[in-house]
Amino acid sequence: MATALSEEELDNEDYYSLLNVRREASSEELKAAYRRLCMLYHPDKHRDPELKSQAERLFNLVHQAYEVLSDPQTRAIYDIYGKRGLEMEGWEVVERRRTPAEIREEFERLQREREERRLQQRTNPKGTISVGVDATDLFDRYDEEYEDVSGSSFPQIEINKMHISQSIEAPLTATDTAILSGSLSTQNGNGGGSINFALRRVTSAKGWGELEFGAGDLQGPLFGLKLFRNLTPRCFVTTNCALQFSSRGIRPGLTTVLARNLDKNTVGYLQWRWGIQSAMNTSIVRDTKTSHFTVALQLGIPHSFALISYQHKFQDDDQTRVKGSLKAGFFGTVVEYGAERKISRHSVLGAAVSVGVPQGVSLKVKELEKQRESAATDVLQKKQEAESAVRLMQESVRRIIEAEESRMGLIIVNAWYGKFVNDKSRKSEKVKVIDVTVPLQCLVKDSKLILTEASKAGLPGFYDPCVGEEKNLKVLYQFRGVLHQVMVLDSEALRIPKQSHRIDTDG
């Protein structure tokens, strides 16, 4: 039985890139691309249940793309309005009398507008709203002492604190980013606010530095310097120096954090803080797809404590999470439990109950505005889809390589896609480059590889490893026993083999 595709999956795909055809492709070109991908992803070719399910999803997606692009009317609507336009009843949004040239002109205009909106979205806005509710009277009442007081039969529940924060980012250059943030808070009738401006510069593939300036009504001006550096592939250090100006003078502060990846999902931290609330802290954090676990111990002035917390992540559409923690120290003991749930595309609503000795009972309600977290989720989803497609390609790629080797044809030795750092940085950022050797070899036909003038992120087996940044495709291939190499921009067309790509080995 065919697997249905969600609206989000359909809306995130570029049908032209998926079929690897030009936007001006003829019906014959569309049909040839469709037949080739159907042979690759046909569910009947796979016996393993997991691979069969993945093949059904990709097969249906290819079929959906071909159905839209093979019909002139639906293709015209798709070119202008995208997949949302296809959902409009009666297709009244497009005049049937419009010529292909008029449709193309309108599409190009809307494409420019989309690029402008994409640049605006790179400001990466983030915000948090947190509300504290004091519910102690629900659990610890003075009924005997106040039984004669009017209205004493009702528990007294009050909002005792609230915190609101917001931040935006503005990329200035490829290495510089400006960050503006602010916050407002109130607790037990006393309130205050602050504003901060930071300038971050990426100095190399291993590190970055950040200057921070801040001011607020509760605290004086703040000047800070933050440095980050990768020491080894599994270890990094962060140092933060700050000067806090107040009516009592200048208060210096220094915080250093040394972290190491203990395994794929676990990180250990050692933190030393001097100056403002001096302390030493060690913690271990384990984060997996279904859970988040933290254990920490701190010795410091004025607070020393031990903490253990656990969060379970349900694998549902609403991204529901339940959590609990126990914190004990010189201040007393606090037990907290709660849950959070995604209520819209960019918002999460959470609530937690905190029971403390001697603090009492409080209820916290939190709403997070997360404009860019959804983008990170999309990248993870696309990565999983690309990995599934690559697994389905393995058998076809093996046959293609055998056929190409028999006639000394085109063999893709290595291929990478993503952001490549310039020579001054001496090293490429490996985390932003993905291996696409198998997907490219799968597209080889009759010792030729042809990629259209479009983003490569939509090709089967590809995904965007660095959203919003400039990307390239680098290919090392062998043709007639000779090595060739080429690098092209993300949206640049590519045809190989070519004599100009040949690597000169005479020297």
Coordinates of C-alpha atoms in Angstrom, one line a residue:
M1 CA 0.0 0.0 0.0
A2 CA 1.4 3.4 -0.9
T3 CA 2.6 5.7 1.8
A4 CA 0.9 9.1 1.9
L5 CA 3.0 12.2 1.9
S6 CA 2.4 15.1 4.4
E7 CA 1.7 18.6 3.2
E8 CA 5.0 19.8 4.7
E9 CA 7.0 17.2 2.7
L10 CA 5.4 18.2 -0.5
D11 CA 5.8 21.9 0.2
N12 CA 9.5 21.6 0.9
E13 CA 10.4 19.9 -2.4
D14 CA 11.5 21.5 -5.6
Y15 CA 10.0 19.3 -8.3
Y16 CA 12.5 20.4 -11.0
S17 CA 15.5 19.7 -8.8
L18 CA 14.0 16.4 -7.7
L19 CA 13.7 15.2 -11.3
N20 CA 17.0 16.9 -12.2
V21 CA 15.5 18.7 -15.2
R22 CA 15.6 22.3 -16.5
R23 CA 12.7 24.6 -15.8
E24 CA 12.3 24.7 -19.6
A25 CA 12.4 20.9 -19.9
S26 CA 10.3 19.3 -22.7
S27 CA 7.7 16.6 -22.0
E28 CA 10.2 14.0 -23.4
E29 CA 12.9 15.1 -20.9
L30 CA 10.4 15.0 -18.1
K31 CA 9.2 11.5 -19.1
A32 CA 12.8 10.2 -19.3
A33 CA 13.7 11.5 -15.9
Y34 CA 10.5 10.2 -14.4
R35 CA 11.1 6.6 -15.8
R36 CA 14.7 6.6 -14.5
L37 CA 13.7 7.6 -10.9
C38 CA 10.8 5.1 -10.9
M39 CA 13.2 2.3 -11.7
L40 CA 15.5 3.4 -8.9
Y41 CA 12.8 3.8 -6.2
H42 CA 10.2 1.2 -7.1
P43 CA 9.1 -0.5 -3.9
D44 CA 9.0 -4.0 -5.4
K45 CA 12.8 -3.9 -5.8
H46 CA 13.3 -4.0 -2.0
R47 CA 12.5 -6.8 0.4
D48 CA 13.7 -5.2 3.6
P49 CA 10.6 -3.6 5.2
E50 CA 12.4 -0.4 6.2
L51 CA 13.9 0.1 2.8
K52 CA 10.6 -0.7 1.2
S53 CA 8.9 2.0 3.2
Q54 CA 11.5 4.6 2.3
A55 CA 11.3 3.6 -1.4
E56 CA 7.4 4.0 -1.3
R57 CA 7.8 7.5 0.1
L58 CA 10.3 8.6 -2.5
F59 CA 8.5 6.8 -5.3
N60 CA 5.3 8.7 -4.4
L61 CA 7.1 12.0 -4.3
V62 CA 8.6 11.5 -7.8
H63 CA 5.2 10.5 -9.1
Q64 CA 3.6 13.7 -7.6
A65 CA 6.3 15.9 -9.2
Y66 CA 5.8 14.3 -12.6
E67 CA 2.0 14.6 -12.4
V68 CA 2.3 18.4 -11.8
L69 CA 5.0 19.1 -14.4
S70 CA 3.6 16.9 -17.2
D71 CA 0.3 18.8 -17.3
P72 CA 0.8 22.3 -18.9
Q73 CA -1.9 23.9 -16.8
T74 CA -0.7 22.6 -13.4
R75 CA 2.9 23.3 -14.4
A76 CA 2.0 27.0 -15.2
I77 CA 0.4 27.4 -11.8
Y78 CA 3.3 25.7 -10.0
D79 CA 5.8 27.9 -11.8
I80 CA 4.1 31.1 -10.6
Y81 CA 2.5 30.2 -7.2
G82 CA 4.3 27.1 -6.1
K83 CA 2.5 24.1 -4.5
R84 CA 0.1 26.3 -2.6
G85 CA -1.4 27.6 -5.8
L86 CA -2.3 24.0 -6.8
E87 CA -4.5 23.7 -3.8
M88 CA -6.8 26.5 -4.8
E89 CA -10.2 25.3 -6.0
G90 CA -10.8 25.7 -9.8
W91 CA -7.3 27.2 -10.4
E92 CA -8.9 30.7 -10.8
V93 CA -5.5 32.3 -9.8
V94 CA -4.1 31.9 -13.3
E95 CA -5.6 33.2 -16.5
R96 CA -5.6 30.4 -19.1
R97 CA -5.0 32.9 -21.9
R98 CA -1.6 34.0 -20.6
T99 CA 1.4 33.1 -22.8
P100 CA 4.4 31.0 -21.5
A101 CA 6.5 34.2 -21.7
E102 CA 4.2 36.1 -19.5
I103 CA 4.1 33.2 -17.0
R104 CA 7.9 33.0 -17.0
E105 CA 8.2 36.8 -16.4
E106 CA 5.8 36.7 -13.5
F107 CA 7.6 33.7 -12.0
E108 CA 11.0 35.4 -12.1
R109 CA 9.6 38.5 -10.4
L110 CA 8.2 36.4 -7.6
Q111 CA 11.4 34.5 -7.3
R112 CA 13.3 37.8 -6.7
E113 CA 10.8 38.7 -4.0
R114 CA 11.3 35.3 -2.3
E115 CA 15.1 35.9 -2.3
E116 CA 14.5 39.3 -0.6
R117 CA 12.3 37.8 2.0
R118 CA 14.9 35.0 2.6
L119 CA 17.5 37.7 3.4
Q120 CA 15.1 39.3 5.9
Q121 CA 14.5 36.0 7.7
R122 CA 18.3 35.7 8.4
T123 CA 17.9 38.1 11.3
N124 CA 17.1 34.9 13.4
P125 CA 14.7 36.4 15.9
K126 CA 14.4 34.5 19.2
G127 CA 12.2 35.3 22.3
T128 CA 11.1 33.9 25.6
I129 CA 8.1 34.7 27.8
S130 CA 8.2 33.2 31.3
V131 CA 5.6 33.6 34.0
G132 CA 5.9 32.5 37.7
V133 CA 2.7 31.7 39.7
D134 CA 2.9 31.3 43.5
A135 CA 0.6 28.4 44.4
T136 CA 1.8 27.8 47.9
D137 CA -1.6 28.5 49.4
L138 CA -3.0 25.4 47.6
F139 CA -0.8 23.1 49.7
D140 CA 0.0 25.0 52.9
R141 CA -2.9 27.1 54.3
Y142 CA -3.5 28.8 57.7
D143 CA -7.1 27.7 58.0
E144 CA -7.3 27.8 61.8
E145 CA -5.7 31.2 62.1
Y146 CA -7.8 32.9 59.4
E147 CA -11.0 30.9 59.4
D148 CA -13.0 34.0 60.3
V149 CA -11.6 36.3 57.7
S150 CA -13.9 37.1 54.7
G151 CA -12.8 35.3 51.5
S152 CA -10.2 33.1 53.3
S153 CA -11.9 29.9 52.0
F154 CA -10.4 30.5 48.6
P155 CA -6.7 29.8 48.0
Q156 CA -4.6 32.8 47.3
I157 CA -2.8 32.2 44.0
E158 CA -0.7 35.1 42.5
I159 CA 1.7 35.8 39.7
N160 CA 4.9 36.7 41.5
K161 CA 7.4 37.0 38.6
M162 CA 7.6 37.5 34.8
H163 CA 10.4 37.6 32.3
I164 CA 10.4 38.6 28.7
S165 CA 13.5 38.5 26.4
Q166 CA 14.1 39.0 22.7
S167 CA 17.1 38.9 20.4
I168 CA 17.9 39.4 16.7
E169 CA 21.0 38.7 14.5
A170 CA 22.2 40.6 11.5
P171 CA 25.0 39.1 9.3
L172 CA 27.3 41.9 8.3
T173 CA 29.9 39.9 6.3
A174 CA 30.7 36.2 5.8
T175 CA 32.6 36.3 9.1
D176 CA 30.9 39.1 11.1
T177 CA 27.5 39.1 12.8
A178 CA 25.8 41.8 15.0
I179 CA 23.5 40.6 17.8
L180 CA 21.0 42.9 19.6
S181 CA 19.1 41.6 22.6
G182 CA 17.0 42.9 25.4
S183 CA 15.0 41.7 28.4
L184 CA 12.4 42.9 30.9
S185 CA 11.6 41.2 34.2
T186 CA 9.6 41.7 37.4
Q187 CA 9.5 39.8 40.7
N188 CA 7.5 40.6 43.8
G189 CA 6.7 44.1 42.6
N190 CA 10.2 45.0 41.6
G191 CA 11.1 45.2 37.9
G192 CA 13.9 46.1 35.6
G193 CA 15.3 45.7 32.1
S194 CA 18.5 45.5 30.1
I195 CA 19.8 45.8 26.5
N196 CA 22.9 44.3 25.0
F197 CA 24.8 44.6 21.7
A198 CA 27.4 42.1 20.6
L199 CA 29.7 41.8 17.6
R200 CA 30.9 38.3 16.7
R201 CA 33.7 37.5 14.3
V202 CA 34.7 34.0 13.1
T203 CA 38.5 34.1 13.1
S204 CA 39.0 30.6 11.6
A205 CA 37.4 27.2 11.3
K206 CA 38.4 26.5 14.9
G207 CA 37.3 29.6 16.7
W208 CA 35.5 32.9 17.0
G209 CA 35.5 36.0 19.3
E210 CA 32.7 38.2 20.5
L211 CA 32.6 41.8 22.0
E212 CA 29.6 42.6 24.2
F213 CA 28.3 46.0 25.4
G214 CA 25.3 46.2 27.8
A215 CA 23.3 48.4 30.1
G216 CA 20.3 48.2 32.4
D217 CA 18.5 49.9 35.2
L218 CA 19.3 47.3 37.9
Q219 CA 22.9 47.0 36.9
G220 CA 25.3 49.5 35.4
P221 CA 27.1 49.3 32.0
L222 CA 28.7 46.0 31.0
F223 CA 31.7 45.4 28.8
G224 CA 32.6 41.8 27.9
L225 CA 34.9 39.7 25.7
K226 CA 34.1 36.1 24.8
L227 CA 36.4 33.7 23.0
F228 CA 35.8 30.2 21.7
R229 CA 38.4 27.7 20.4
N230 CA 38.4 24.1 19.3
L231 CA 41.4 22.4 21.0
T232 CA 40.9 19.0 19.4
P233 CA 38.1 17.4 17.3
R234 CA 36.5 16.4 20.6
C235 CA 37.5 19.2 23.0
F236 CA 36.8 22.9 23.1
V237 CA 37.2 25.8 25.6
T238 CA 35.2 29.0 26.1
T239 CA 36.5 32.1 28.0
N240 CA 34.3 35.1 29.0
C241 CA 35.8 38.2 30.6
A242 CA 33.5 40.9 31.9
L243 CA 33.6 44.3 33.6
Q244 CA 30.4 45.4 35.4
F245 CA 30.2 49.1 36.2
S246 CA 28.0 50.1 39.2
S247 CA 27.7 52.8 41.9
R248 CA 29.9 50.6 44.1
G249 CA 32.7 50.5 41.6
I250 CA 33.9 48.2 38.9
R251 CA 33.2 44.5 39.4
P252 CA 35.4 42.2 37.2
G253 CA 34.4 38.7 36.3
L254 CA 36.0 35.7 34.5
T255 CA 34.3 32.5 33.4
T256 CA 36.2 29.6 31.7
V257 CA 34.5 26.4 30.4
L258 CA 36.4 23.3 29.2
A259 CA 34.2 20.7 27.4
R260 CA 34.9 17.3 26.0
N261 CA 32.7 14.9 23.9
L262 CA 32.7 11.7 25.9
D263 CA 30.8 9.9 23.2
K264 CA 28.4 10.6 20.3
N265 CA 25.7 11.9 22.6
T266 CA 27.5 12.9 25.9
V267 CA 29.5 16.0 26.8
G268 CA 31.4 16.7 30.0
Y269 CA 31.9 20.2 31.3
L270 CA 34.3 21.8 33.8
Q271 CA 33.5 25.4 34.7
W272 CA 35.4 28.0 36.8
R273 CA 33.8 31.3 37.6
W274 CA 35.6 34.1 39.5
G275 CA 34.4 37.6 40.5
I276 CA 30.6 37.8 40.3
Q277 CA 29.2 34.8 42.2
S278 CA 32.5 32.8 42.2
A279 CA 32.0 29.0 41.8
M280 CA 33.4 25.8 40.4
N281 CA 31.0 23.5 38.5
T282 CA 31.2 20.1 36.8
S283 CA 28.5 18.5 34.8
I284 CA 27.7 15.7 32.4
V285 CA 25.0 16.2 29.8
R286 CA 23.6 13.3 27.6
D287 CA 21.3 14.3 24.8
T288 CA 19.7 11.7 22.5
K289 CA 16.7 11.6 20.1
T290 CA 14.4 10.6 22.9
S291 CA 15.9 11.9 26.1
H292 CA 18.0 14.6 27.8
F293 CA 19.8 13.8 31.0
T294 CA 22.0 16.2 33.2
V295 CA 23.9 15.7 36.4
A296 CA 25.8 18.6 38.0
L297 CA 27.7 19.5 41.1
Q298 CA 28.7 23.1 42.1
L299 CA 30.8 24.5 44.9
G300 CA 30.5 28.3 45.2
I301 CA 29.6 31.5 46.9
P302 CA 26.8 32.0 47.7
H303 CA 25.3 28.8 46.2
S304 CA 26.6 25.2 46.4
F305 CA 24.3 22.5 45.1
A306 CA 23.9 19.1 43.4
L307 CA 21.5 18.7 40.5
I308 CA 20.0 15.8 38.6
S309 CA 17.4 16.3 35.8
Y310 CA 15.8 14.2 33.1
Q311 CA 13.6 15.1 30.1
H312 CA 11.8 12.6 27.9
K313 CA 11.1 13.6 24.2
F314 CA 8.0 12.0 22.6
Q315 CA 8.3 11.3 18.9
D316 CA 5.0 13.0 17.9
D317 CA 4.1 15.9 15.7
D318 CA 3.6 18.3 18.7
Q319 CA 7.2 17.5 20.0
T320 CA 5.8 16.9 23.5
R321 CA 8.3 16.7 26.3
V322 CA 8.0 15.9 30.0
K323 CA 10.7 16.7 32.5
G324 CA 11.7 16.4 36.2
S325 CA 14.6 17.6 38.3
L326 CA 15.9 17.5 41.9
K327 CA 18.2 20.2 43.2
A328 CA 19.6 20.3 46.7
G329 CA 22.0 22.7 48.4
F330 CA 22.6 25.1 51.2
F331 CA 19.5 27.0 50.2
G332 CA 17.2 23.9 50.6
T333 CA 15.8 21.4 48.3
V334 CA 13.7 22.0 45.1
V335 CA 11.7 19.4 43.1
E336 CA 10.4 20.5 39.8
Y337 CA 8.3 18.7 37.2
G338 CA 6.5 19.8 34.1
A339 CA 5.9 19.5 30.3
E340 CA 6.0 21.5 27.1
R341 CA 4.3 21.1 23.8
K342 CA 4.6 22.8 20.4
I343 CA 1.4 24.8 19.8
S344 CA 2.3 26.4 16.4
R345 CA 5.1 26.3 13.9
H346 CA 7.3 28.8 15.9
S347 CA 5.9 28.6 19.4
V348 CA 6.2 26.2 22.3
L349 CA 4.0 26.3 25.5
G350 CA 5.4 24.8 28.7
A351 CA 4.4 24.6 32.3
A352 CA 6.3 23.4 35.4
V353 CA 5.5 23.0 39.1
S354 CA 8.3 23.7 41.6
V355 CA 8.0 22.4 45.1
G356 CA 10.7 23.7 47.5
V357 CA 11.8 23.6 51.1
P358 CA 11.7 26.3 52.4
Q359 CA 10.6 28.2 49.3
G360 CA 7.1 26.7 48.9
V361 CA 5.2 25.9 45.7
S362 CA 5.2 27.8 42.4
L363 CA 3.9 27.3 38.9
K364 CA 5.9 28.4 35.9
V365 CA 4.4 29.0 32.5
K366 CA 6.7 29.5 29.6
E367 CA 6.2 30.3 25.9
L368 CA 9.1 30.3 23.5
E369 CA 9.1 32.1 20.1
K370 CA 11.6 30.1 18.0
Q371 CA 11.9 31.4 14.5
R372 CA 15.0 29.5 13.5
E373 CA 14.6 26.2 15.5
S374 CA 12.2 25.0 12.9
A375 CA 14.9 25.5 10.3
A376 CA 17.2 23.3 12.3
T377 CA 14.5 20.7 12.5
D378 CA 14.0 20.9 8.7
V379 CA 17.7 20.3 8.1
L380 CA 17.7 17.2 10.4
Q381 CA 14.6 15.9 8.5
K382 CA 16.2 16.5 5.1
K383 CA 19.4 14.8 6.3
Q384 CA 17.5 11.7 7.3
E385 CA 15.6 11.7 4.0
A386 CA 18.9 12.0 2.0
E387 CA 20.5 9.1 4.0
S388 CA 17.5 7.0 3.2
A389 CA 17.7 7.8 -0.5
V390 CA 21.5 7.0 -0.6
R391 CA 20.7 3.5 0.9
L392 CA 18.2 2.9 -1.8
M393 CA 20.8 3.9 -4.5
Q394 CA 23.5 1.4 -3.4
E395 CA 22.5 -1.4 -5.7
S396 CA 21.9 0.8 -8.7
V397 CA 25.2 2.6 -8.2
R398 CA 27.1 -0.8 -8.0
R399 CA 25.6 -1.7 -11.4
I400 CA 26.4 1.7 -12.9
I401 CA 30.0 1.5 -11.7
E402 CA 30.5 -1.9 -13.2
A403 CA 29.1 -0.7 -16.5
E404 CA 31.3 2.4 -16.6
E405 CA 34.4 0.5 -15.6
S406 CA 33.9 -2.0 -18.4
R407 CA 34.2 0.8 -21.0
M408 CA 36.6 3.1 -19.0
G409 CA 33.8 5.6 -18.6
L410 CA 32.8 8.1 -15.9
I411 CA 33.5 7.1 -12.3
I412 CA 32.8 9.6 -9.5
V413 CA 35.8 9.2 -7.1
N414 CA 34.7 11.7 -4.5
A415 CA 32.1 14.5 -4.4
W416 CA 31.4 17.1 -1.7
Y417 CA 28.6 19.7 -1.3
G418 CA 28.4 22.6 1.1
K419 CA 30.5 25.5 2.3
F420 CA 34.2 25.5 1.5
V421 CA 36.4 28.0 3.5
N422 CA 39.0 30.0 1.6
D423 CA 42.7 29.4 1.6
K424 CA 43.4 31.9 4.4
S425 CA 41.6 29.7 6.9
R426 CA 43.9 26.8 5.9
K427 CA 41.2 24.2 6.7
S428 CA 37.7 23.6 5.5
E429 CA 34.8 23.5 7.9
K430 CA 34.1 19.7 7.7
V431 CA 30.8 20.1 9.5
K432 CA 29.4 22.1 6.7
V433 CA 30.3 19.8 3.8
I434 CA 28.5 16.5 3.0
D435 CA 29.6 13.6 0.9
V436 CA 27.5 13.2 -2.2
T437 CA 29.6 10.6 -4.1
V438 CA 26.8 8.0 -4.3
P439 CA 24.0 10.4 -5.4
L440 CA 26.1 11.8 -8.2
Q441 CA 27.3 8.4 -9.5
C442 CA 23.6 7.4 -9.6
L443 CA 22.9 10.2 -12.0
V444 CA 25.6 9.1 -14.4
K445 CA 24.2 7.8 -17.7
D446 CA 26.2 6.7 -20.8
S447 CA 29.4 8.1 -19.3
K448 CA 27.8 11.6 -18.8
L449 CA 26.6 13.6 -15.8
I450 CA 24.4 16.6 -16.5
L451 CA 23.1 18.9 -13.6
T452 CA 20.7 21.7 -14.4
E453 CA 21.0 25.3 -13.4
A454 CA 19.4 25.0 -10.0
S455 CA 20.3 24.5 -6.3
K456 CA 21.8 21.0 -5.8
A457 CA 20.1 20.7 -2.4
G458 CA 16.9 19.4 -4.1
L459 CA 18.7 16.5 -5.9
P460 CA 18.0 12.9 -4.6
G461 CA 20.4 12.1 -1.8
F462 CA 21.4 15.8 -1.2
Y463 CA 20.4 18.2 1.5
D464 CA 21.4 21.7 2.5
P465 CA 24.1 21.5 5.3
C466 CA 24.4 25.2 5.8
V467 CA 21.1 27.0 5.2
G468 CA 21.4 30.6 4.0
E469 CA 25.2 30.4 3.2
E470 CA 27.0 30.2 -0.1
K471 CA 27.6 26.6 -1.3
N472 CA 29.7 24.8 -3.9
L473 CA 29.8 21.4 -5.4
K474 CA 33.3 19.8 -5.8
V475 CA 33.7 16.7 -7.8
L476 CA 36.8 14.5 -8.3
Y477 CA 36.1 12.0 -11.1
Q478 CA 37.9 9.6 -13.4
F479 CA 37.3 9.3 -17.2
R480 CA 39.2 7.1 -19.5
G481 CA 41.6 6.3 -16.6
V482 CA 42.5 9.9 -16.1
L483 CA 41.6 12.0 -13.0
H484 CA 39.5 15.2 -13.4
Q485 CA 38.4 17.8 -10.9
V486 CA 35.8 20.6 -11.0
M487 CA 34.1 23.0 -8.5
V488 CA 30.9 24.9 -9.4
L489 CA 28.5 27.2 -7.6
D490 CA 25.4 25.8 -6.0
S491 CA 23.0 27.0 -8.8
E492 CA 25.5 26.6 -11.6
A493 CA 24.9 24.0 -14.3
L494 CA 27.4 21.2 -14.6
R495 CA 28.3 18.9 -17.5
I496 CA 31.0 16.3 -17.2
P497 CA 33.4 14.9 -18.5
K498 CA 35.2 17.9 -19.9
Q499 CA 38.8 18.3 -21.1
S500 CA 39.2 21.4 -19.1
H501 CA 38.7 19.5 -15.9
R502 CA 41.6 17.2 -16.5
I503 CA 44.3 17.2 -13.7
D504 CA 47.8 17.8 -15.1
T505 CA 50.0 15.2 -13.5
D506 CA 53.1 15.8 -15.7
G507 CA 54.8 17.8 -13.0

